[in-house]
XYZ file of C-alpha atoms in Angstrom:
665
model
C 1.255 8.748 -23.963
C 2.879 5.539 -22.857
C 6.191 4.266 -24.110
C 7.682 1.327 -22.265
C 9.807 -1.693 -22.835
C 10.911 -4.358 -20.413
C 14.199 -6.188 -20.178
C 13.255 -9.085 -17.969
C 15.982 -10.802 -16.001
C 15.687 -13.525 -13.405
C 18.228 -15.848 -11.903
C 18.424 -18.349 -9.084
C 21.612 -18.093 -7.091
C 23.123 -21.277 -5.768
C 24.671 -21.765 -2.348
C 28.146 -22.288 -3.797
C 30.714 -19.582 -4.396
C 30.864 -19.987 -8.155
C 31.546 -16.987 -10.288
C 28.808 -15.645 -12.510
C 28.870 -14.931 -16.230
C 26.505 -12.815 -18.266
C 25.193 -14.274 -21.514
C 23.410 -11.797 -23.771
C 22.568 -11.230 -27.401
C 19.824 -10.689 -29.933
C 17.174 -12.989 -31.364
C 15.965 -12.326 -34.899
C 13.855 -14.020 -37.528
C 15.056 -15.243 -40.913
C 14.632 -11.744 -42.389
C 16.782 -10.135 -39.716
C 13.894 -8.485 -37.843
C 14.107 -8.531 -34.017
C 11.692 -10.853 -32.222
C 10.055 -9.382 -29.154
C 8.849 -11.639 -26.282
C 10.894 -14.679 -27.329
C 11.800 -17.006 -24.437
C 15.374 -17.866 -23.533
C 15.519 -20.522 -20.819
C 18.685 -21.940 -19.253
C 18.340 -25.462 -17.816
C 21.038 -27.190 -15.781
C 21.940 -30.384 -17.632
C 22.682 -32.221 -14.381
C 19.125 -32.031 -12.996
C 17.114 -30.343 -15.776
C 16.148 -27.528 -13.352
C 15.558 -23.926 -14.329
C 18.696 -21.870 -13.764
C 17.724 -18.596 -15.427
C 15.439 -17.187 -18.074
C 14.862 -14.050 -20.080
C 12.212 -12.615 -22.396
C 13.465 -10.471 -25.258
C 12.597 -6.779 -25.339
C 11.356 -4.777 -28.323
C 14.852 -4.894 -29.861
C 15.069 -8.672 -29.534
C 17.694 -8.529 -26.784
C 17.956 -11.121 -24.022
C 20.214 -11.300 -20.975
C 21.037 -14.173 -18.609
C 23.265 -14.520 -15.558
C 24.601 -18.044 -14.882
C 26.990 -19.644 -12.420
C 30.263 -21.068 -13.693
C 31.458 -24.671 -13.297
C 28.160 -25.940 -14.696
C 26.750 -27.159 -17.989
C 23.530 -25.741 -19.403
C 21.213 -26.092 -22.349
C 19.684 -22.890 -23.671
C 16.170 -23.264 -25.100
C 15.347 -20.364 -27.434
C 11.727 -20.358 -28.605
C 8.862 -18.340 -30.026
C 5.400 -19.471 -31.114
C 5.364 -20.630 -34.745
C 9.174 -20.756 -35.018
C 11.582 -23.628 -34.535
C 13.068 -23.963 -31.054
C 16.861 -23.813 -30.798
C 18.713 -25.852 -28.149
C 22.252 -24.700 -27.522
C 24.643 -26.438 -25.098
C 26.832 -24.243 -22.923
C 29.724 -25.205 -20.621
C 30.902 -22.481 -18.227
C 34.153 -22.459 -16.238
C 35.733 -20.022 -13.774
C 37.594 -17.119 -15.306
C 35.536 -17.162 -18.479
C 34.504 -13.803 -19.972
C 30.935 -12.693 -20.595
C 29.436 -14.281 -23.710
C 27.665 -12.579 -26.617
C 25.485 -15.034 -28.506
C 22.863 -14.208 -31.170
C 20.221 -16.598 -32.483
C 18.106 -16.753 -35.655
C 14.738 -18.528 -35.464
C 13.248 -19.997 -38.636
C 9.656 -20.931 -39.427
C 8.621 -24.261 -37.950
C 7.584 -26.443 -40.898
C 7.863 -29.784 -39.162
C 4.902 -32.169 -39.002
C 5.398 -34.376 -35.935
C 3.299 -37.459 -35.237
C 4.287 -37.405 -31.596
C 5.400 -34.560 -29.329
C 7.043 -35.298 -26.006
C 6.899 -32.291 -23.685
C 9.696 -32.410 -21.104
C 9.610 -28.772 -19.955
C 7.023 -26.010 -19.934
C 8.088 -22.552 -21.010
C 7.913 -20.015 -18.153
C 6.293 -17.357 -20.348
C 4.335 -17.622 -23.576
C 3.138 -14.494 -25.381
C 0.298 -14.868 -27.863
C -1.082 -11.580 -29.203
C -2.717 -9.830 -26.214
C -2.331 -12.777 -23.835
C 0.730 -13.379 -21.645
C 0.674 -16.835 -20.072
C 2.947 -17.549 -17.087
C 3.676 -21.068 -15.897
C 3.266 -20.663 -12.128
C 5.655 -23.475 -11.108
C 8.494 -21.764 -12.965
C 8.327 -18.896 -10.475
C 7.867 -20.744 -7.201
C 10.249 -22.352 -4.717
C 7.752 -23.763 -2.220
C 7.616 -20.763 0.136
C 4.647 -19.116 -1.591
C 1.292 -19.221 0.220
C -1.009 -16.858 -1.645
C -1.515 -15.657 -5.225
C 0.279 -12.402 -4.406
C 3.490 -14.271 -3.539
C 3.628 -15.580 -7.121
C 2.553 -12.364 -8.816
C 5.394 -10.430 -7.182
C 7.850 -12.661 -9.067
C 6.290 -12.291 -12.509
C 8.046 -9.903 -14.904
C 5.848 -6.967 -15.836
C 3.449 -7.606 -12.917
C 3.438 -5.621 -9.674
C 1.435 -5.431 -6.444
C 1.049 -1.761 -5.510
C 0.974 -0.325 -1.993
C -2.819 -0.739 -1.855
C -2.618 -4.461 -2.623
C -3.964 -4.076 -6.178
C -2.455 -5.859 -9.197
C -0.808 -3.706 -11.871
C 0.429 -4.775 -15.313
C 2.606 -2.357 -17.294
C 1.593 0.345 -14.816
C -2.159 -0.213 -15.408
C -4.424 -1.528 -12.659
C -6.066 -4.916 -13.211
C -9.825 -4.476 -12.890
C -10.902 -8.109 -12.967
C -9.571 -11.390 -11.577
C -11.119 -14.635 -12.804
C -10.692 -18.277 -11.809
C -11.144 -20.540 -14.828
C -13.016 -17.690 -16.522
C -15.376 -17.021 -13.574
C -15.285 -13.680 -11.730
C -13.694 -13.592 -8.288
C -15.130 -10.615 -6.341
C -15.828 -8.497 -9.407
C -14.277 -5.012 -9.249
C -11.347 -5.669 -6.916
C -8.121 -7.670 -7.161
C -6.895 -7.250 -3.576
C -9.027 -10.054 -2.117
C -7.706 -12.454 -4.758
C -4.091 -11.413 -4.115
C -4.351 -11.963 -0.366
C -6.508 -15.089 -0.258
C -6.319 -17.476 -3.260
C -3.901 -20.319 -2.342
C -0.779 -20.446 -4.474
C -0.513 -24.237 -4.651
C -3.760 -24.501 -6.639
C -2.554 -22.333 -9.526
C -1.040 -23.827 -12.679
C -1.013 -20.859 -15.051
C -1.603 -17.124 -14.772
C -2.979 -15.441 -17.874
C -2.647 -11.688 -18.261
C -5.275 -10.465 -20.734
C -4.366 -7.131 -22.322
C -6.951 -4.994 -24.136
C -9.586 -6.999 -22.280
C -13.261 -6.639 -23.172
C -16.020 -8.241 -21.116
C -18.096 -8.498 -24.288
C -16.340 -10.700 -26.845
C -18.581 -9.460 -29.648
C -17.381 -5.873 -29.111
C -13.683 -6.586 -28.552
C -12.722 -5.778 -32.137
C -14.903 -2.678 -32.553
C -14.067 -0.803 -29.330
C -10.836 0.556 -27.837
C -9.742 -1.355 -24.722
C -6.097 -0.265 -24.502
C -6.111 0.440 -20.768
C -8.140 -2.631 -19.778
C -6.322 -5.538 -18.123
C -7.663 -8.730 -16.552
C -6.091 -11.829 -15.025
C -7.411 -15.369 -15.441
C -6.132 -18.155 -13.175
C -5.866 -21.695 -14.520
C -5.987 -24.346 -11.809
C -3.881 -27.467 -11.585
C -5.465 -30.671 -12.800
C -5.801 -32.073 -9.299
C -7.257 -28.790 -8.050
C -10.206 -28.549 -10.443
C -12.356 -29.454 -7.449
C -10.948 -28.593 -4.062
C -11.590 -27.283 -0.571
C -9.178 -24.940 1.090
C -9.378 -23.543 4.600
C -7.193 -21.391 6.786
C -7.465 -20.020 10.306
C -5.277 -17.248 11.650
C -5.827 -16.204 15.255
C -3.910 -14.501 17.986
C -4.267 -12.813 21.358
C -2.110 -10.593 23.519
C -1.927 -7.669 25.890
C -0.498 -4.209 25.202
C -0.691 -1.226 27.570
C -3.238 -3.015 29.770
C -5.434 -3.692 26.764
C -6.398 -7.110 25.478
C -5.634 -7.602 21.775
C -7.080 -10.185 19.416
C -7.309 -11.219 15.777
C -9.443 -13.995 14.280
C -9.188 -14.511 10.535
C -10.838 -17.735 9.209
C -11.116 -18.360 5.457
C -12.810 -21.090 3.477
C -12.815 -21.805 -0.279
C -14.588 -24.362 -2.401
C -14.127 -24.601 -6.154
C -15.453 -26.912 -8.838
C -16.004 -26.354 -12.566
C -19.745 -25.961 -11.945
C -19.827 -23.917 -8.754
C -17.570 -22.124 -6.318
C -17.994 -20.471 -2.925
C -15.548 -18.493 -0.832
C -15.834 -17.053 2.679
C -13.329 -14.571 4.100
C -13.615 -13.050 7.576
C -11.488 -10.842 9.797
C -12.222 -9.729 13.358
C -9.501 -7.769 15.155
C -8.629 -4.786 17.325
C -4.930 -4.567 16.431
C -5.360 -1.914 13.741
C -5.437 -4.251 10.735
C -7.779 -2.736 8.112
C -9.248 -5.522 5.926
C -11.498 -3.174 3.927
C -10.267 0.358 3.249
C -11.746 3.430 1.616
C -9.872 2.602 -1.588
C -11.220 -0.956 -1.525
C -14.723 0.466 -1.368
C -14.182 2.584 -4.469
C -12.782 -0.424 -6.340
C -15.952 -2.386 -5.630
C -18.057 -0.611 -8.224
C -19.742 -3.880 -9.040
C -18.493 -3.843 -12.613
C -20.962 -1.164 -13.686
C -20.424 0.984 -16.762
C -22.395 4.165 -17.396
C -24.089 3.675 -20.747
C -23.531 7.342 -21.640
C -19.974 7.583 -20.312
C -18.372 7.757 -23.779
C -20.899 10.198 -25.263
C -19.248 13.342 -23.895
C -21.736 14.045 -21.096
C -20.514 14.263 -17.507
C -23.230 14.357 -14.833
C -21.531 14.222 -11.444
C -23.956 12.836 -8.876
C -22.109 13.333 -5.613
C -22.917 10.933 -2.810
C -21.975 10.341 0.791
C -22.891 6.663 0.958
C -19.348 5.517 1.669
C -19.508 5.492 5.432
C -17.609 7.722 7.794
C -15.173 5.224 9.190
C -13.717 3.461 6.162
C -10.092 4.309 6.934
C -7.360 4.149 4.313
C -4.743 3.138 6.911
C -4.467 2.241 10.591
C -3.617 5.724 11.890
C -6.027 5.798 14.805
C -5.956 5.589 18.579
C -8.065 2.426 18.549
C -9.763 0.371 15.835
C -12.128 -2.576 16.141
C -13.003 -4.187 12.813
C -15.492 -6.807 11.690
C -15.252 -8.039 8.107
C -17.141 -10.799 6.286
C -16.997 -11.376 2.523
C -18.499 -14.172 0.462
C -18.303 -14.780 -3.275
C -20.130 -17.390 -5.335
C -20.492 -18.553 -8.916
C -22.778 -21.204 -10.352
C -23.062 -22.574 -13.878
C -26.765 -23.358 -14.196
C -26.111 -24.649 -17.709
C -23.568 -24.341 -20.475
C -25.266 -21.078 -21.504
C -26.314 -19.597 -18.161
C -24.018 -18.394 -15.338
C -24.907 -16.876 -11.971
C -22.488 -15.075 -9.664
C -22.315 -12.489 -6.934
C -20.787 -11.391 -3.673
C -21.748 -10.102 -0.237
C -19.484 -7.893 1.867
C -20.025 -6.629 5.399
C -17.583 -4.224 7.013
C -18.052 -2.927 10.547
C -15.599 -0.576 12.243
C -15.425 1.211 15.577
C -12.735 3.881 15.508
C -11.296 6.249 18.115
C -9.250 9.095 16.611
C -7.197 11.784 18.334
C -6.227 14.785 16.204
C -4.322 17.978 16.880
C -4.079 20.702 14.257
C -2.720 24.226 13.816
C -4.242 26.447 11.123
C -2.818 29.811 10.135
C -5.132 32.243 8.323
C -2.874 34.350 6.132
C -5.295 37.224 5.590
C -5.439 38.253 9.259
C -2.353 36.307 10.364
C -4.444 34.502 12.989
C -3.876 31.021 14.396
C -6.447 28.378 15.294
C -5.466 25.488 17.567
C -7.800 22.479 17.703
C -7.859 19.217 19.642
C -10.355 16.583 18.528
C -11.472 13.262 19.961
C -13.508 11.489 17.264
C -15.497 8.297 17.794
C -16.891 6.618 14.675
C -19.158 3.629 14.293
C -19.984 2.308 10.862
C -21.667 -0.747 9.413
C -21.457 -1.093 5.641
C -23.039 -3.713 3.399
C -22.416 -4.415 -0.308
C -24.397 -7.039 -2.211
C -24.079 -7.861 -5.892
C -25.919 -10.378 -8.046
C -25.074 -11.038 -11.704
C -26.314 -13.349 -14.385
C -25.079 -13.940 -17.933
C -27.043 -15.862 -20.529
C -25.063 -16.732 -23.656
C -26.638 -19.563 -25.662
C -24.274 -19.028 -28.598
C -21.472 -16.790 -29.804
C -23.929 -14.350 -31.404
C -26.147 -13.496 -28.442
C -25.471 -12.401 -24.864
C -27.726 -11.044 -22.109
C -26.354 -9.594 -18.848
C -28.149 -8.462 -15.714
C -26.553 -6.996 -12.589
C -27.989 -5.649 -9.340
C -25.758 -3.868 -6.838
C -27.025 -2.819 -3.380
C -25.183 -0.542 -0.949
C -26.483 0.142 2.559
C -24.800 1.529 5.667
C -25.465 2.746 9.189
C -23.105 5.560 10.163
C -22.531 7.560 13.301
C -19.746 9.913 14.314
C -19.323 12.052 17.439
C -16.547 14.592 17.928
C -15.449 16.539 21.009
C -13.450 19.512 19.772
C -11.585 22.222 21.640
C -10.808 25.286 19.556
C -8.693 28.330 20.372
C -8.999 31.140 17.848
C -8.420 34.905 18.178
C -8.421 34.655 22.013
C -11.778 32.841 21.932
C -11.914 29.326 23.390
C -14.735 27.021 22.362
C -15.669 23.467 23.252
C -17.848 21.930 20.552
C -19.504 18.535 20.502
C -20.749 17.408 17.084
C -22.782 14.394 16.041
C -23.317 13.081 12.504
C -25.433 10.106 11.504
C -26.829 8.730 8.268
C -28.372 5.591 6.791
C -27.692 5.922 3.052
C -29.038 3.447 0.539
C -28.483 2.896 -3.188
C -29.550 0.270 -5.694
C -28.039 0.142 -9.165
C -29.196 -2.214 -11.915
C -27.837 -3.052 -15.361
C -29.515 -4.876 -18.229
C -27.521 -5.358 -21.455
C -28.191 -7.232 -24.687
C -25.619 -7.939 -27.435
C -26.561 -9.528 -30.741
C -24.393 -10.311 -33.758
C -26.539 -10.655 -36.857
C -23.673 -11.686 -39.137
C -20.020 -10.848 -39.721
C -21.015 -7.323 -40.820
C -23.688 -6.245 -38.320
C -23.632 -6.063 -34.499
C -26.374 -4.621 -32.262
C -26.248 -3.800 -28.573
C -28.471 -2.181 -25.953
C -27.414 -1.094 -22.463
C -29.713 0.229 -19.720
C -28.753 1.311 -16.217
C -31.036 2.496 -13.415
C -29.932 4.070 -10.117
C -32.090 4.679 -7.059
C -30.548 6.235 -3.942
C -31.438 8.074 -0.754
C -29.357 9.912 1.851
C -30.672 11.421 5.085
C -27.705 12.822 7.041
C -28.321 14.583 10.349
C -25.790 17.023 11.819
C -25.734 18.468 15.340
C -23.223 20.916 16.839
C -23.326 21.750 20.560
C -21.368 24.776 21.801
C -20.699 24.078 25.470
C -19.818 26.189 28.468
C -20.494 29.595 26.898
C -22.943 30.815 29.517
C -25.950 33.064 29.013
C -25.778 35.733 26.267
C -22.335 34.985 24.771
C -20.634 37.540 22.590
C -20.939 37.300 18.803
C -17.358 36.054 18.487
C -18.110 32.984 20.628
C -20.759 31.514 18.322
C -19.967 30.510 14.745
C -21.885 32.347 12.036
C -23.536 34.544 14.668
C -23.800 37.301 12.082
C -25.869 34.937 9.897
C -27.820 32.626 12.234
C -30.744 34.132 14.242
C -29.746 32.538 17.571
C -31.845 32.703 20.712
C -29.035 33.884 23.002
C -30.809 33.365 26.337
C -29.568 29.785 26.651
C -27.023 27.906 28.752
C -26.095 25.625 25.857
C -26.315 26.200 22.139
C -27.339 23.317 19.885
C -27.453 23.865 16.120
C -28.953 21.117 13.964
C -29.421 20.305 10.315
C -31.715 17.759 8.691
C -31.109 16.866 5.058
C -32.736 14.375 2.671
C -31.537 13.753 -0.901
C -33.332 11.331 -3.233
C -32.009 10.397 -6.684
C -33.311 8.333 -9.558
C -31.337 8.115 -12.783
C -31.970 6.225 -16.012
C -29.086 5.870 -18.453
C -29.728 4.004 -21.709
C -28.290 3.671 -25.189
C -28.545 1.487 -28.281
C -25.589 0.831 -30.600
C -25.258 -0.425 -34.147
C -21.874 -1.499 -35.526
C -21.227 -2.043 -39.217
C -17.938 -3.797 -40.042
C -16.598 -2.816 -43.447
C -13.739 -5.297 -42.989
C -11.338 -6.494 -40.298
C -9.699 -3.060 -40.148
C -12.570 -0.572 -40.091
C -16.067 -0.228 -38.648
C -18.781 2.363 -38.141
C -20.693 2.817 -34.865
C -24.071 4.602 -34.583
C -25.412 5.385 -31.092
C -28.770 6.648 -29.878
C -29.117 7.277 -26.165
C -30.631 9.266 -23.341
C -29.897 10.164 -19.724
C -32.681 11.176 -17.368
C -31.980 12.143 -13.761
C -34.446 13.371 -11.145
C -33.335 14.588 -7.704
C -35.132 16.112 -4.740
C -33.448 17.971 -1.897
C -34.765 19.051 1.506
C -32.786 20.605 4.346
C -33.343 22.885 7.310
C -31.162 24.474 9.983
C -32.632 25.007 13.470
C -31.651 25.561 17.101
C -32.652 23.272 19.985
C -33.285 25.298 23.126
C -32.589 24.316 26.734
C -36.225 23.241 27.244
C -36.007 21.027 24.115
C -38.233 23.325 22.114
C -37.201 24.336 18.595
C -36.091 27.718 17.309
C -36.711 27.337 13.592
C -34.652 29.501 11.288
C -37.583 30.391 9.068
C -35.816 32.613 6.544
C -35.610 31.084 3.049
C -31.803 30.991 3.029
C -31.792 28.476 5.926
C -34.168 26.035 4.270
C -33.974 24.091 1.035
C -37.648 23.275 0.770
C -38.657 20.573 -1.723
C -36.058 21.513 -4.335
C -36.365 19.445 -7.504
C -33.709 19.077 -10.178
C -34.366 17.359 -13.503
C -31.690 16.628 -16.096
C -32.323 15.124 -19.536
C -29.803 14.421 -22.299
C -30.890 13.010 -25.662
C -27.931 12.248 -27.890
C -26.928 10.711 -31.197
C -23.344 9.562 -31.802
C -21.276 8.638 -34.844
C -17.893 6.923 -34.519
C -15.502 5.456 -37.081
C -12.583 3.158 -36.255
C -9.768 2.464 -38.722
C -6.690 0.303 -38.214
C -4.000 0.530 -40.862
C -0.571 -0.939 -40.266
C 0.626 0.222 -36.849
C -1.915 3.046 -36.657
C -5.423 3.119 -35.179
C -7.676 6.161 -35.675
C -11.056 6.677 -34.000
C -12.790 10.008 -34.707
C -16.288 10.558 -33.341
C -19.058 13.144 -33.067
C -22.053 13.230 -30.731
C -25.003 15.592 -30.983
C -26.733 16.359 -27.661
C -29.893 18.141 -26.649
C -29.835 19.065 -22.948
C -32.871 20.058 -20.883
C -32.103 21.109 -17.297
C -34.699 22.375 -14.848
C -34.681 23.097 -11.112
C -37.375 24.525 -8.895
C -36.585 26.294 -5.610
C -37.459 29.390 -3.569
C -40.701 29.681 -5.514
C -38.990 29.990 -8.893
C -38.283 27.655 -11.801
C -34.941 27.829 -13.589
C -34.574 25.993 -16.890
C -32.112 25.768 -19.755
C -32.228 24.072 -23.129
C -29.170 23.801 -25.332
C -27.866 21.743 -28.226
C -24.167 20.872 -28.384
C -21.967 19.024 -30.871
C -19.171 17.243 -28.995
C -16.215 15.863 -30.996
C -13.540 13.425 -29.869
C -10.508 11.852 -31.495
C -8.297 8.926 -30.549
C -5.103 7.835 -32.301
C -2.613 5.116 -31.469
C 0.744 4.160 -32.927
C 1.719 0.606 -31.935
C 5.517 0.568 -32.125
C 6.009 -2.826 -30.480
C 3.873 -5.149 -28.347
C 4.881 -3.223 -25.216
C 5.528 0.183 -26.737
C 2.948 2.569 -28.137
C 2.053 6.218 -28.499
C -1.519 7.397 -27.850
C -3.284 10.688 -28.460
C -6.727 11.489 -27.065
C -8.851 14.594 -27.536
C -12.404 15.063 -26.330
C -14.850 17.854 -25.672
C -17.264 17.223 -22.822
C -20.288 18.926 -21.296
C -20.271 18.797 -17.490
C -23.337 19.344 -15.326
C -23.553 19.591 -11.554
C -26.047 17.761 -9.353
C -28.556 19.120 -6.874
C -25.976 19.609 -4.111
C -24.298 22.348 -6.146
C -27.435 24.304 -7.116
C -29.377 24.396 -3.828
C -29.373 28.060 -2.795
C -30.155 27.581 0.896
C -27.291 27.262 3.373
C -25.899 23.772 3.999
C -24.117 23.273 7.336
C -21.020 21.170 6.525
C -19.380 21.493 9.960
C -19.022 23.927 12.858
C -16.992 26.432 10.800
C -18.148 25.718 7.235
C -21.307 26.800 5.411
C -22.041 26.109 1.760
C -24.460 27.881 -0.547
C -25.062 26.746 -4.129
C -26.238 28.620 -7.204
């Protein structure tokens, strides 16, 4: 449930010592109903500059704070209603003023309109349009500096844009995507002096044809309108620095280059430093999904394909002993024709990290303590590449294609000293992996007429992971006791060694096809019926083995079945049919739905085949009460069927780290 309203107040304080007076009241229409999101702007008569402004809340209330000893004109306006201009003279010692206004329908037919001042905020249905110059004083450098001043807009601690508490998932420049999937790069890099208007798009749908037949309540986007002289422009910036700290040379080099025109745009952002500045964090990675939507995501099926393709060293913050970062990002868009657009981005992030960690763990069962000291060195190179194309020859047809590639080269080594139950161990571990994934989307949307809409969405995923893990137990001597080696009661060690090296190879391959076709029938502007036919097919293979490397470099294979996941296969298939009805009546929206699924799940391992087949009916229900533009109540109910992936069903041991084994079922 969300229930919010905003009383928006902004004032510019002068350098004089004038007293301040509060002017407040209510704005209503001719029938006495409160008007939400009406603008009240106070201009100084002397220089026609903005002194203060307010936007009415759901009760129609506004509030201004103005300096005394000045004369003002209050402009009270709302789209479709006549603007009121009210003169106001304020003197010292004057009391606060209560002033209400009534706005009547604008029936005037003007041959000529002379615009002398742009309204700071204009609200039109689900679009909030901010005039950027109304919120700037010349000190702003980047888009984020303006956004922080906009009522209802925030920049969270991770650098992402939020509107009404909801994260903005897309930033566009003149309707073209800017690094699809993440708003942080736009916040920190787009120059403020090029922006004329900022449009906040609530209930945003990437597919215009489906905007009225789907629920998009939690979807927000921002579109930037450029100034007339900035429709074609170059912008460059270079930040660099050098220094010395604790006998260590420090540096940062951060060049940026932007080119924009109505037909094409290119941006290049780089950052090379060793001062602990993290240009691309773990959270940034998750935000760069590439704009992909699972076709079956709303059907009630949840197939969690876990993956370790992130990279070991994508830190969320700069809490490390030393960090060297290399970051390059480029974004492009090109209008091949009025109907055909191309876009994409390329991101490279390289990090070398040195971490020092100390920890104390108390095991409550035996009341034992474990003290550990770790020195961790990580090296990671991560690449993200996305290509997109949209072909839209007319308002009734749209074709989308996206390809998203993720590759990385990861390595981590850890020197760990552990003291536990009077046993001291020194353990050196090494992890490395070269994961790869390619995801592709192909979508078609066709509107036959004002009653019938068809759509088809297909997504294909191909991925591979091959992590290797090595743990070396050092300085134990020949024939250590059982307590000195981890899992000695499980692993068949060869104990006649000076050093003990335990290894694990693992390979996971995944291919997944997710497809559905939709038909929408619109009874009228307030109700529609949606029929869905879809299928999900996933195939995974899993191989792993645990073995010991002996002092002479020969191999002690742990041949028992529980130490080897040998050619495990896991197939998942979901065939489903869905029925959904959407009804909007007055302030209420109701969306009940049912989906019928037939699941076939099969896995083969340890010489046996395990299979299940079941049919499930999964209901869901969504209801919304729109009290005001910024105030609503929502209710959501859904029944889902969740299935694990191959990592959770492999019955052989998986060596997670020196003191953690996992066994699936």
